[in-house]
PDB file of C-alpha atoms in Angstrom:
ATOM      1  CA  MET A   1      22.671   7.959  23.956  1.00  0.00           C
ATOM      2  CA  LYS A   2      19.700  10.207  22.933  1.00  0.00           C
ATOM      3  CA  PRO A   3      17.458   8.563  20.183  1.00  0.00           C
ATOM      4  CA  SER A   4      19.282  11.249  17.878  1.00  0.00           C
ATOM      5  CA  ASP A   5      22.392   9.842  17.645  1.00  0.00           C
ATOM      6  CA  PHE A   6      21.411   6.570  16.727  1.00  0.00           C
ATOM      7  CA  ALA A   7      18.655   7.360  13.512  1.00  0.00           C
ATOM      8  CA  ASP A   8      21.092   7.157  11.030  1.00  0.00           C
ATOM      9  CA  PHE A   9      22.632   3.880  12.484  1.00  0.00           C
ATOM     10  CA  ALA A  10      18.481   2.628  13.131  1.00  0.00           C
ATOM     11  CA  ASN A  11      17.330   3.742   9.298  1.00  0.00           C
ATOM     12  CA  SER A  12      20.126   1.867   7.725  1.00  0.00           C
ATOM     13  CA  LEU A  13      20.097  -0.951   9.663  1.00  0.00           C
ATOM     14  CA  TYR A  14      16.005  -1.284   9.205  1.00  0.00           C
ATOM     15  CA  ALA A  15      16.919  -0.991   5.319  1.00  0.00           C
ATOM     16  CA  CYS A  16      19.080  -3.603   5.407  1.00  0.00           C
ATOM     17  CA  VAL A  17      17.097  -6.331   7.047  1.00  0.00           C
ATOM     18  CA  LEU A  18      14.556  -5.093   4.323  1.00  0.00           C
ATOM     19  CA  GLU A  19      16.879  -5.437   1.327  1.00  0.00           C
ATOM     20  CA  PHE A  20      17.640  -9.124   3.039  1.00  0.00           C
ATOM     21  CA  MET A  21      14.571  -9.856   3.882  1.00  0.00           C
ATOM     22  CA  VAL A  22      12.507  -9.086   0.631  1.00  0.00           C
ATOM     23  CA  GLY A  23      14.300  -7.170  -1.339  1.00  0.00           C
ATOM     24  CA  GLU A  24      13.869  -3.981  -0.912  1.00  0.00           C
ATOM     25  CA  GLU A  25      15.312  -1.090  -2.357  1.00  0.00           C
ATOM     26  CA  LEU A  26      18.381   0.780  -1.018  1.00  0.00           C
ATOM     27  CA  THR A  27      19.139   3.727  -1.727  1.00  0.00           C
ATOM     28  CA  GLU A  28      23.112   5.109  -2.177  1.00  0.00           C
ATOM     29  CA  GLU A  29      23.744   5.327   1.147  1.00  0.00           C
ATOM     30  CA  GLN A  30      22.107   2.177   2.238  1.00  0.00           C
ATOM     31  CA  SER A  31      23.885   0.777  -0.110  1.00  0.00           C
ATOM     32  CA  ALA A  32      27.177   1.692   0.835  1.00  0.00           C
ATOM     33  CA  TYR A  33      25.938   0.751   4.540  1.00  0.00           C
ATOM     34  CA  TYR A  34      25.137  -2.736   3.137  1.00  0.00           C
ATOM     35  CA  GLU A  35      28.099  -3.233   1.556  1.00  0.00           C
ATOM     36  CA  ASN A  36      30.529  -2.157   4.559  1.00  0.00           C
ATOM     37  CA  HIS A  37      28.669  -3.834   7.376  1.00  0.00           C
ATOM     38  CA  PHE A  38      27.074  -7.068   5.840  1.00  0.00           C
ATOM     39  CA  PRO A  39      29.282  -8.851   3.337  1.00  0.00           C
ATOM     40  CA  GLU A  40      28.771 -11.209   0.766  1.00  0.00           C
ATOM     41  CA  GLY A  41      27.783 -15.258   2.414  1.00  0.00           C
ATOM     42  CA  ASN A  42      26.281 -13.273   5.797  1.00  0.00           C
ATOM     43  CA  ASP A  43      23.202 -14.983   5.468  1.00  0.00           C
ATOM     44  CA  ASN A  44      22.163 -16.510   8.660  1.00  0.00           C
ATOM     45  CA  LEU A  45      18.572 -16.417   9.368  1.00  0.00           C
ATOM     46  CA  VAL A  46      18.742 -16.180  12.696  1.00  0.00           C
ATOM     47  CA  GLN A  47      20.994 -13.398  13.011  1.00  0.00           C
ATOM     48  CA  TRP A  48      18.991 -11.027  10.634  1.00  0.00           C
ATOM     49  CA  GLU A  49      15.521 -12.190  12.903  1.00  0.00           C
ATOM     50  CA  ILE A  50      17.501 -10.603  15.531  1.00  0.00           C
ATOM     51  CA  LEU A  51      18.957  -7.613  13.905  1.00  0.00           C
ATOM     52  CA  CYS A  52      15.307  -6.545  12.565  1.00  0.00           C
ATOM     53  CA  TRP A  53      14.227  -7.586  15.877  1.00  0.00           C
ATOM     54  CA  ALA A  54      16.543  -4.658  17.653  1.00  0.00           C
ATOM     55  CA  SER A  55      15.560  -2.348  14.188  1.00  0.00           C
ATOM     56  CA  PHE A  56      12.351  -2.488  14.895  1.00  0.00           C
ATOM     57  CA  LEU A  57      12.823  -1.687  18.712  1.00  0.00           C
ATOM     58  CA  MET A  58      14.763   1.816  17.642  1.00  0.00           C
ATOM     59  CA  LEU A  59      12.683   2.981  15.084  1.00  0.00           C
ATOM     60  CA  GLU A  60       9.787   2.374  17.779  1.00  0.00           C
ATOM     61  CA  LEU A  61      12.108   4.952  19.690  1.00  0.00           C
ATOM     62  CA  LEU A  62      12.788   7.071  17.505  1.00  0.00           C
ATOM     63  CA  SER A  63       9.010   7.751  16.650  1.00  0.00           C
ATOM     64  CA  ILE A  64       8.149   8.539  19.949  1.00  0.00           C
ATOM     65  CA  TYR A  65      11.164  11.180  20.606  1.00  0.00           C
ATOM     66  CA  GLY A  66       9.714  12.056  17.038  1.00  0.00           C
ATOM     67  CA  GLU A  67      13.420  11.463  15.584  1.00  0.00           C
ATOM     68  CA  ARG A  68      13.900  11.259  11.650  1.00  0.00           C
ATOM     69  CA  LEU A  69      11.864   8.276  10.589  1.00  0.00           C
ATOM     70  CA  ASP A  70      12.789   6.504   6.908  1.00  0.00           C
ATOM     71  CA  PHE A  71       9.606   4.633   7.337  1.00  0.00           C
ATOM     72  CA  ASP A  72       6.295   5.175   7.171  1.00  0.00           C
ATOM     73  CA  GLU A  73       4.913   2.236   9.200  1.00  0.00           C
ATOM     74  CA  PHE A  74       6.724   3.662  12.161  1.00  0.00           C
ATOM     75  CA  GLU A  75       5.443   7.085  12.410  1.00  0.00           C
ATOM     76  CA  SER A  76       2.323   6.576  14.850  1.00  0.00           C
ATOM     77  CA  CYS A  77       4.291   4.562  17.018  1.00  0.00           C
ATOM     78  CA  ASP A  78       3.879   6.437  20.665  1.00  0.00           C
ATOM     79  CA  ALA A  79       5.395   3.351  22.435  1.00  0.00           C
ATOM     80  CA  VAL A  80       7.451   0.556  22.684  1.00  0.00           C
ATOM     81  CA  ASP A  81       6.421  -3.175  21.706  1.00  0.00           C
ATOM     82  CA  PHE A  82       8.356  -6.237  22.992  1.00  0.00           C
ATOM     83  CA  VAL A  83       6.258  -8.549  21.196  1.00  0.00           C
ATOM     84  CA  GLU A  84       9.073  -9.264  18.811  1.00  0.00           C
ATOM     85  CA  ILE A  85      11.594  -9.562  21.241  1.00  0.00           C
ATOM     86  CA  ASP A  86       9.364 -12.062  23.266  1.00  0.00           C
ATOM     87  CA  GLU A  87       8.528 -14.075  20.280  1.00  0.00           C
ATOM     88  CA  MET A  88      12.418 -14.358  20.347  1.00  0.00           C
ATOM     89  CA  LEU A  89      12.330 -15.687  23.513  1.00  0.00           C
ATOM     90  CA  ASN A  90       9.500 -18.589  23.821  1.00  0.00           C
ATOM     91  CA  GLY A  91      11.205 -19.572  20.410  1.00  0.00           C
ATOM     92  CA  LEU A  92      14.166 -20.089  22.225  1.00  0.00           C
ATOM     93  CA  ASN A  93      12.675 -20.942  25.258  1.00  0.00           C
ATOM     94  CA  ASP A  94      10.552 -23.566  22.432  1.00  0.00           C
ATOM     95  CA  ALA A  95      13.908 -24.969  21.401  1.00  0.00           C
ATOM     96  CA  CYS A  96      15.865 -24.812  24.506  1.00  0.00           C
ATOM     97  CA  ILE A  97      13.564 -27.615  25.522  1.00  0.00           C
ATOM     98  CA  ASP A  98      14.433 -29.929  22.758  1.00  0.00           C
ATOM     99  CA  PHE A  99      17.315 -29.384  22.671  1.00  0.00           C
ATOM    100  CA  ALA A 100      18.183 -30.143  25.614  1.00  0.00           C
ATOM    101  CA  GLY A 101      15.804 -33.308  25.882  1.00  0.00           C
ATOM    102  CA  VAL A 102      13.930 -31.726  29.079  1.00  0.00           C
ATOM    103  CA  GLU A 103      10.318 -33.769  28.783  1.00  0.00           C
ATOM    104  CA  CYS A 104       6.851 -32.186  27.770  1.00  0.00           C
ATOM    105  CA  PRO A 105       4.330 -34.439  27.938  1.00  0.00           C
ATOM    106  CA  SER A 106       2.023 -32.121  25.952  1.00  0.00           C
ATOM    107  CA  SER A 107       1.364 -28.762  24.052  1.00  0.00           C
ATOM    108  CA  TYR A 108      -0.914 -27.832  27.322  1.00  0.00           C
ATOM    109  CA  ALA A 109       0.491 -24.604  29.067  1.00  0.00           C
ATOM    110  CA  LYS A 110       0.663 -25.987  32.321  1.00  0.00           C
ATOM    111  CA  ASP A 111       3.006 -29.157  30.940  1.00  0.00           C
ATOM    112  CA  VAL A 112       5.080 -26.416  28.339  1.00  0.00           C
ATOM    113  CA  LEU A 113       5.388 -23.842  31.811  1.00  0.00           C
ATOM    114  CA  GLU A 114       6.615 -27.024  33.386  1.00  0.00           C
ATOM    115  CA  ALA A 115       9.405 -27.822  30.764  1.00  0.00           C
ATOM    116  CA  ILE A 116      10.492 -23.635  30.322  1.00  0.00           C
ATOM    117  CA  GLU A 117      11.155 -23.841  34.454  1.00  0.00           C
ATOM    118  CA  ASP A 118      13.105 -27.084  34.265  1.00  0.00           C
ATOM    119  CA  VAL A 119      14.960 -25.649  30.907  1.00  0.00           C
ATOM    120  CA  TYR A 120      16.234 -22.345  32.973  1.00  0.00           C
ATOM    121  CA  GLU A 121      18.054 -24.733  34.905  1.00  0.00           C
ATOM    122  CA  THR A 122      20.171 -26.528  31.702  1.00  0.00           C
ATOM    123  CA  LEU A 123      23.762 -25.867  31.033  1.00  0.00           C
ATOM    124  CA  LEU A 124      22.585 -24.538  27.674  1.00  0.00           C
ATOM    125  CA  PHE A 125      19.794 -22.062  28.177  1.00  0.00           C
ATOM    126  CA  GLN A 126      22.447 -20.408  31.428  1.00  0.00           C
ATOM    127  CA  SER A 127      25.369 -20.140  28.909  1.00  0.00           C
ATOM    128  CA  ILE A 128      22.904 -18.989  26.082  1.00  0.00           C
ATOM    129  CA  VAL A 129      22.083 -16.139  28.696  1.00  0.00           C
ATOM    130  CA  LEU A 130      25.565 -16.144  30.080  1.00  0.00           C
ATOM    131  CA  GLN A 131      26.844 -14.941  26.325  1.00  0.00           C
ATOM    132  CA  ILE A 132      23.786 -12.754  25.793  1.00  0.00           C
ATOM    133  CA  GLN A 133      24.888 -10.654  29.402  1.00  0.00           C
ATOM    134  CA  LYS A 134      27.889 -10.295  28.188  1.00  0.00           C
ATOM    135  CA  ALA A 135      27.641  -9.217  24.492  1.00  0.00           C
ATOM    136  CA  LEU A 136      25.251  -6.428  26.485  1.00  0.00           C
ATOM    137  CA  LYS A 137      28.008  -5.783  28.745  1.00  0.00           C
ATOM    138  CA  ASP A 138      31.214  -5.207  26.697  1.00  0.00           C
ATOM    139  CA  ALA A 139      28.642  -3.101  24.386  1.00  0.00           C
ATOM    140  CA  LEU A 140      27.735  -0.420  26.608  1.00  0.00           C
ATOM    141  CA  ASP A 141      31.255  -0.416  28.246  1.00  0.00           C
ATOM    142  CA  ALA A 142      32.607  -0.301  24.703  1.00  0.00           C
ATOM    143  CA  LEU A 143      34.112   3.310  24.166  1.00  0.00           C
ATOM    144  CA  PRO A 144      33.811   4.057  20.435  1.00  0.00           C
ATOM    145  CA  GLU A 145      37.361   3.425  19.139  1.00  0.00           C
ATOM    146  CA  ASP A 146      36.208  -0.372  20.512  1.00  0.00           C
ATOM    147  CA  TYR A 147      33.678  -0.850  18.403  1.00  0.00           C
ATOM    148  CA  ALA A 148      35.553  -1.897  15.090  1.00  0.00           C
ATOM    149  CA  LYS A 149      37.220  -4.815  18.220  1.00  0.00           C
ATOM    150  CA  LEU A 150      33.605  -5.749  18.538  1.00  0.00           C
ATOM    151  CA  ARG A 151      31.908  -6.433  15.845  1.00  0.00           C
ATOM    152  CA  LYS A 152      34.516  -8.252  14.893  1.00  0.00           C
ATOM    153  CA  GLU A 153      34.391 -10.854  17.423  1.00  0.00           C
ATOM    154  CA  TYR A 154      30.919 -10.886  17.369  1.00  0.00           C
ATOM    155  CA  ARG A 155      30.483 -11.210  13.807  1.00  0.00           C
ATOM    156  CA  HIS A 156      32.287 -14.344  14.251  1.00  0.00           C
ATOM    157  CA  SER A 157      30.353 -15.977  16.990  1.00  0.00           C
ATOM    158  CA  ALA A 158      26.778 -17.113  18.057  1.00  0.00           C
ATOM    159  CA  ILE A 159      24.452 -16.998  20.589  1.00  0.00           C
ATOM    160  CA  LEU A 160      23.282 -20.546  20.749  1.00  0.00           C
ATOM    161  CA  PRO A 161      26.359 -23.526  21.002  1.00  0.00           C
ATOM    162  CA  GLN A 162      27.021 -24.481  17.506  1.00  0.00           C
ATOM    163  CA  GLU A 163      26.699 -27.650  17.786  1.00  0.00           C
ATOM    164  CA  PHE A 164      22.728 -26.411  18.405  1.00  0.00           C
ATOM    165  CA  ALA A 165      22.771 -23.698  15.288  1.00  0.00           C
ATOM    166  CA  SER A 166      21.944 -26.227  12.545  1.00  0.00           C
ATOM    167  CA  ASP A 167      19.217 -27.268  14.517  1.00  0.00           C
ATOM    168  CA  PHE A 168      17.555 -23.963  15.334  1.00  0.00           C
ATOM    169  CA  MET A 169      17.675 -23.168  11.659  1.00  0.00           C
ATOM    170  CA  GLU A 170      15.328 -26.200  11.211  1.00  0.00           C
ATOM    171  CA  TYR A 171      13.355 -25.347  14.665  1.00  0.00           C
TER     172      TYR A 171
END
């Protein structure tokens, strides 16, 4: 897939994220997209944060390849910035330290890095990684006619096991 193939999707997704996060005014087309893909009651902040990071990456790619951008703040982008993804993964690491009960005696880097290494060995972290890998593989292997089924399936699932979802929201 080349960037021009997902320009409409990326611009619409980012517009929806802005509308949800800060009340950005949507165009008629963006409003229709929002209503079709984000029904009422879809207010899971973690999912919106992930959608925000994904839309950032796509808009950065559009900028790099000179494709259509509806948002000026991405026009001068000349490289993909994985800072947002890194922040998400760091937050997930930190949360898993708490959720898995891994001991971290201090916030010194040495102790945190050791705790993160221990987290990687936990069933919780491994199950999260497996779910992410499965979702990515399913998306990559899907044919266009499978997209609706995948959307429906993943609309009702979460990366983090359900018993930790509310804790993660508060984290």
